[in-house]
């Protein structure tokens, strides 16, 4: 395995880093942000910036207007985009759209791609992924899905309630023409699994960038802020926290790059992505937690971006499989011998 970046990857990394620093980070205090993300007006503006920079939807195939990135390329670009909470929205690589684009490129028919996928790739529409339901439906265990799609002539009728990450979606006799069914009937669970391994990994990539940002903010503060006659970083308790951050960023990045390499070999990478998801969500959480600690009282205010990263990062240990479910599935495999 060669983890060194080739010239094209280095150029893409530098271009994305500069784009985020110059065009996206200055917009982080834009008031058009809600608890559910940027307003549509702000999102459209951010997407227009990425489009102008040639960085919109870079993971989509070249034929569809993307950059046709490999998983290894994605690891580089997505980490840079994740450095700002607005970066993934600007590049159109946020969840769940990014994973949905990936799945539709594999499974959708040419007509479906034209109607549903292309506007999504072009940044004109949004998508959702509805799997989690209220009890007794699907949650950590997706096989408990209660929602049914019943054939009615040339259509399917979808019924039940879904809760998705930031919204509640209720389907009440939703009529879907059979031509809009994605892939083969009865294969939905398999397709969801197909989507999950790379989607888990891209979460790790984006959150890696966010954790690096939190660490950078904390390190700057620790170099400048003085207490008890010296800078904070010169106090072992603080310096060691920042050293731990650097080591865990390194481990998380290697874990991501290794899993990306496995997926680029054409492997399903389910085991590796599961491990990567647990390793990264927990290590990155510790990094952001330490960064808050180093920042003292300001760490829990919105004076810096760190408090926001801290709030958003917590959910990463829950979605796309809680840590306990990944460990449980690993333990089951170990038990089988
Ligand atoms: C920010 C965010 C975005 C999300 N986006 C989406 C989305 O786009 N689409 C969508 O469908 N869903 C989405 N979800 C939902 C997410 O996938 C679920 O929250 C997750 O699958 C867990 O399901 P649950 O909340 O029903 O928890 P439950 O199934 O009730 O589980 C609760 C807890 O029980 C424990 N647990 C469960 N099983 C085991 C086990 N075998 N061993 C040990 N402990 C266990 C875990 O600690 C788990 O956290 C999102 C969630 C969040 C927080």
XYZ file of C-alpha atoms and ligand atoms in Angstrom:
390
model
C 0.000 0.000 0.000
C 1.318 3.376 -1.005
C -0.313 6.217 0.893
C 1.763 8.981 -0.672
C -0.260 11.508 -2.676
C 0.409 11.721 -6.396
C 0.765 15.112 -8.106
C -2.909 15.249 -9.137
C -4.041 14.450 -5.588
C -1.728 17.079 -4.133
C -3.091 19.676 -6.547
C -6.692 18.733 -5.738
C -5.962 18.889 -2.022
C -4.394 22.352 -2.334
C -7.231 23.611 -4.556
C -9.927 22.371 -2.175
C -8.093 23.711 0.873
C -7.730 27.152 -0.708
C -11.361 27.178 -1.852
C -12.629 26.358 1.647
C -10.358 28.961 3.286
C -11.056 31.779 0.835
C -14.704 31.275 -0.131
C -16.459 29.143 2.488
C -14.947 29.868 5.915
C -15.739 33.610 5.623
C -19.434 32.622 5.341
C -19.540 30.584 8.535
C -21.219 33.404 10.447
C -23.853 33.963 7.779
C -27.153 34.277 9.692
C -29.012 32.129 7.156
C -28.284 28.992 9.163
C -30.827 27.022 11.164
C -30.710 24.049 13.487
C -31.428 21.980 10.349
C -28.614 23.451 8.278
C -28.295 26.369 5.847
C -31.441 27.862 4.320
C -32.071 27.042 0.665
C -30.896 30.534 -0.338
C -27.576 30.078 1.436
C -27.177 26.534 0.119
C -27.724 27.740 -3.454
C -25.094 30.441 -2.969
C -22.564 27.984 -1.557
C -23.190 25.483 -4.346
C -22.720 28.254 -6.946
C -19.291 28.997 -5.468
C -18.219 25.346 -5.693
C -19.601 25.123 -9.239
C -17.548 28.171 -10.261
C -14.452 26.613 -8.672
C -15.003 23.321 -10.537
C -15.450 21.447 -7.256
C -19.184 20.690 -7.271
C -20.202 17.059 -6.616
C -16.645 15.849 -7.223
C -17.465 12.233 -6.371
C -19.941 11.898 -9.271
C -18.723 10.316 -12.492
C -17.106 12.554 -15.108
C -19.924 11.775 -17.580
C -22.417 13.179 -15.073
C -20.339 16.315 -14.475
C -18.298 15.271 -11.438
C -14.561 14.621 -11.147
C -14.917 10.834 -10.998
C -12.948 10.618 -7.758
C -11.674 7.286 -6.454
C -12.292 6.510 -2.772
C -8.687 7.567 -2.037
C -9.257 10.879 -3.853
C -12.462 11.361 -1.890
C -10.582 10.881 1.379
C -8.424 13.879 0.484
C -11.115 16.193 -0.863
C -13.760 15.369 1.753
C -11.355 15.969 4.642
C -10.568 19.416 3.222
C -14.261 20.178 2.722
C -15.061 19.023 6.260
C -12.683 21.651 7.641
C -15.676 24.009 7.488
C -19.176 22.905 8.531
C -20.395 24.590 5.320
C -17.831 22.859 3.094
C -19.699 19.588 2.456
C -22.894 21.520 1.643
C -21.004 23.741 -0.819
C -19.364 20.795 -2.580
C -22.652 18.826 -2.538
C -20.965 15.966 -0.692
C -23.048 16.063 2.485
C -25.142 13.207 3.817
C -27.424 11.718 2.706
C -27.174 13.157 -0.830
C -23.598 12.020 -1.315
C -24.438 8.373 -0.569
C -27.669 8.577 -2.559
C -25.761 9.855 -5.595
C -23.336 6.965 -5.226
C -26.169 4.408 -5.031
C -28.175 5.871 -7.905
C -25.127 5.915 -10.161
C -24.919 2.150 -9.612
C -28.579 1.155 -9.581
C -30.764 3.708 -11.431
C -31.915 3.262 -15.037
C -30.821 5.846 -17.648
C -34.296 7.455 -17.504
C -34.221 7.607 -13.687
C -30.717 9.106 -13.773
C -31.847 11.830 -16.141
C -34.886 12.716 -14.056
C -33.679 12.243 -10.466
C -29.916 11.902 -10.370
C -28.713 14.650 -12.705
C -30.515 17.541 -10.921
C -29.094 16.201 -7.646
C -25.564 16.093 -9.048
C -26.036 19.591 -10.468
C -26.938 20.863 -6.997
C -30.496 21.838 -7.943
C -32.347 19.340 -5.732
C -31.927 17.590 -2.376
C -32.634 13.978 -1.456
C -33.346 11.984 1.659
C -32.737 8.468 2.891
C -35.654 7.123 4.906
C -34.864 4.025 6.898
C -35.251 4.825 10.596
C -38.779 4.469 11.942
C -40.453 4.950 15.308
C -40.619 1.874 17.542
C -41.398 -0.945 16.737
C -39.843 -0.122 13.350
C -36.259 -0.005 12.129
C -33.543 1.738 14.142
C -30.168 0.296 15.044
C -31.611 -2.909 13.546
C -32.654 -2.031 9.966
C -34.148 -5.503 9.398
C -37.109 -4.372 11.560
C -38.373 -2.109 8.779
C -42.188 -1.906 8.889
C -42.873 0.257 5.867
C -44.459 -1.517 2.934
C -44.729 -0.712 -0.746
C -47.720 -2.561 -2.208
C -48.204 -2.964 -5.947
C -51.327 -1.296 -7.296
C -51.519 -1.705 -11.089
C -48.446 0.030 -12.554
C -47.765 1.864 -9.302
C -46.614 1.151 -5.771
C -48.319 2.571 -2.703
C -46.013 3.402 0.212
C -47.433 3.677 3.693
C -46.163 4.302 7.200
C -44.275 6.960 9.164
C -40.507 7.484 8.867
C -38.334 9.598 10.986
C -35.177 10.789 9.265
C -32.226 12.642 10.863
C -33.513 16.174 10.852
C -37.133 15.781 9.848
C -40.203 13.611 10.153
C -41.514 12.319 6.857
C -44.926 10.742 6.747
C -45.872 8.643 3.738
C -49.609 8.258 3.440
C -50.601 6.286 0.330
C -47.657 7.792 -1.559
C -48.129 6.626 -5.152
C -44.875 5.794 -6.959
C -44.958 4.639 -10.605
C -43.225 1.281 -11.097
C -40.821 3.031 -13.506
C -39.488 5.049 -10.552
C -38.628 2.006 -8.449
C -34.876 2.057 -7.885
C -33.334 -1.253 -8.968
C -35.162 -4.543 -8.518
C -38.192 -4.997 -6.283
C -37.271 -6.825 -3.073
C -33.608 -5.786 -3.247
C -33.923 -2.584 -1.198
C -32.235 -3.948 1.901
C -29.255 -5.141 -0.163
C -29.011 -1.765 -1.903
C -29.069 -0.019 1.470
C -26.105 -2.156 2.531
C -24.347 -1.379 -0.752
C -24.722 2.307 0.036
C -23.791 2.061 3.697
C -20.130 0.978 3.537
C -18.892 3.896 1.390
C -21.341 6.294 3.079
C -19.949 5.396 6.508
C -16.457 6.044 5.245
C -17.278 9.427 3.744
C -18.693 10.456 7.135
C -15.276 9.606 8.602
C -13.564 11.702 5.923
C -15.694 14.813 6.518
C -15.537 14.558 10.302
C -11.778 14.110 10.111
C -11.582 17.579 8.566
C -13.869 18.976 11.269
C -11.757 17.470 14.068
C -8.583 18.858 12.462
C -10.194 22.299 12.454
C -11.112 22.016 16.155
C -7.556 20.950 16.944
C -6.058 23.838 14.936
C -8.258 26.372 16.751
C -7.315 24.894 20.131
C -3.596 24.772 19.272
C -3.626 28.451 18.193
C -5.304 29.409 21.453
C -2.883 27.345 23.528
C 0.120 29.012 21.874
C -1.212 32.518 22.549
C -3.059 32.300 25.842
C -0.904 32.557 28.961
C -1.501 31.249 32.475
C 0.810 30.875 35.468
C 3.708 32.625 33.707
C 3.792 30.680 30.449
C 1.699 29.870 27.391
C -0.930 27.175 27.871
C 0.794 24.801 25.457
C 3.902 24.892 27.658
C 1.865 23.356 30.469
C 2.254 19.627 30.123
C -1.439 18.982 30.760
C -2.371 21.059 27.724
C 0.565 20.122 25.488
C -0.137 16.428 26.031
C -3.803 16.879 25.072
C -2.710 18.475 21.799
C -0.133 15.737 21.224
C -2.872 13.138 21.748
C -4.995 15.032 19.233
C -2.249 14.869 16.620
C -1.754 11.148 17.167
C -5.461 10.383 16.943
C -5.849 12.510 13.814
C -3.047 10.459 12.308
C -4.642 7.153 13.308
C -8.039 8.227 11.997
C -6.545 9.345 8.684
C -4.628 6.101 8.228
C -7.781 4.141 9.035
C -9.752 6.119 6.457
C -7.072 5.816 3.801
C -6.726 2.091 4.374
C -10.463 1.538 4.029
C -10.548 3.762 0.933
C -7.764 1.633 -0.519
C -9.781 -1.542 0.181
C -12.854 -0.088 -1.574
C -10.685 1.039 -4.501
C -9.595 -2.600 -4.908
C -13.252 -3.397 -5.666
C -13.840 -5.066 -2.288
C -17.100 -4.459 -0.429
C -15.132 -3.270 2.610
C -18.010 -3.823 5.011
C -15.793 -5.027 7.851
C -13.189 -2.305 7.262
C -15.782 0.454 6.994
C -17.444 -0.778 10.159
C -14.114 -0.672 12.007
C -13.277 2.717 10.497
C -16.641 4.112 11.577
C -16.092 3.103 15.222
C -12.417 4.098 15.328
C -13.022 7.495 13.707
C -16.277 8.470 15.413
C -14.746 7.764 18.832
C -11.241 9.176 18.183
C -12.557 12.313 16.505
C -14.998 12.860 19.360
C -12.107 12.689 21.854
C -10.132 15.191 19.741
C -12.978 17.683 19.679
C -13.663 17.164 23.385
C -10.006 17.894 24.214
C -10.097 20.948 21.946
C -13.068 22.290 23.908
C -11.160 21.683 27.140
C -8.061 23.523 25.888
C -10.212 26.501 24.904
C -11.575 26.817 28.434
C -14.839 28.730 28.796
C -14.734 30.000 25.223
C -14.808 26.370 24.066
C -18.452 26.077 25.011
C -19.470 29.405 23.438
C -19.946 30.221 19.769
C -16.883 32.502 19.808
C -15.091 29.809 17.833
C -16.397 27.116 15.488
C -15.368 24.403 17.963
C -18.590 24.393 20.006
C -20.586 23.814 16.832
C -18.313 20.977 15.727
C -18.644 19.490 19.223
C -22.450 19.587 19.041
C -22.634 18.151 15.526
C -19.972 15.492 16.048
C -21.796 13.721 18.876
C -24.406 12.159 16.611
C -21.702 10.488 14.502
C -21.437 7.695 17.077
C -25.149 6.951 16.573
C -26.064 7.146 12.890
C -24.914 4.662 10.251
C -24.831 2.126 13.053
C -24.229 2.988 16.727
C -20.745 1.983 17.973
C -22.334 -0.768 20.075
C -23.976 -2.385 17.033
C -20.701 -2.385 15.080
C -18.887 -3.914 18.076
C -21.696 -6.425 18.532
C -21.442 -7.495 14.898
C -17.617 -7.765 15.168
C -18.004 -9.791 18.374
C -20.477 -12.135 16.647
C -17.917 -12.794 13.945
C -15.221 -13.441 16.557
C -17.587 -15.829 18.363
C -18.119 -17.791 15.144
C -14.347 -18.279 14.991
C -27.908 13.410 12.913
C -28.624 12.163 12.512
C -28.916 11.941 11.163
C -29.622 10.803 10.772
N -29.942 10.642 9.444
C -30.742 9.624 9.072
C -31.205 9.512 7.720
O -30.863 10.316 6.848
N -32.030 8.483 7.406
C -32.423 7.559 8.321
O -33.176 6.655 7.976
N -31.996 7.633 9.618
C -31.177 8.646 10.000
N -30.777 8.757 11.326
C -31.218 7.773 12.283
C -30.107 6.801 12.703
O -29.735 5.980 11.631
C -30.607 6.023 13.922
O -30.692 6.949 15.006
C -29.705 4.848 14.296
O -29.790 3.825 13.327
C -30.100 4.248 15.652
O -31.457 3.935 15.647
P -32.405 4.466 16.844
O -32.192 5.940 16.978
O -33.783 3.990 16.578
O -31.808 3.791 18.135
P -32.233 2.400 18.782
O -32.391 1.371 17.723
O -33.390 2.653 19.685
O -30.922 2.092 19.625
C -30.607 2.923 20.787
C -29.267 2.517 21.341
O -29.308 1.156 21.754
C -28.021 0.572 21.685
N -28.063 -0.690 20.911
C -28.860 -1.019 19.876
N -28.582 -2.259 19.414
C -27.579 -2.742 20.215
C -26.838 -3.948 20.250
N -27.049 -4.960 19.372
N -25.883 -4.080 21.209
C -25.631 -3.069 22.094
N -26.291 -1.904 22.088
C -27.246 -1.734 21.154
C -27.110 1.615 21.006
O -26.367 2.307 22.018
C -28.098 2.572 20.371
O -27.553 3.896 20.237
C -30.023 9.863 11.731
C -29.695 10.057 13.096
C -29.032 11.190 13.494
C -28.715 11.376 14.945
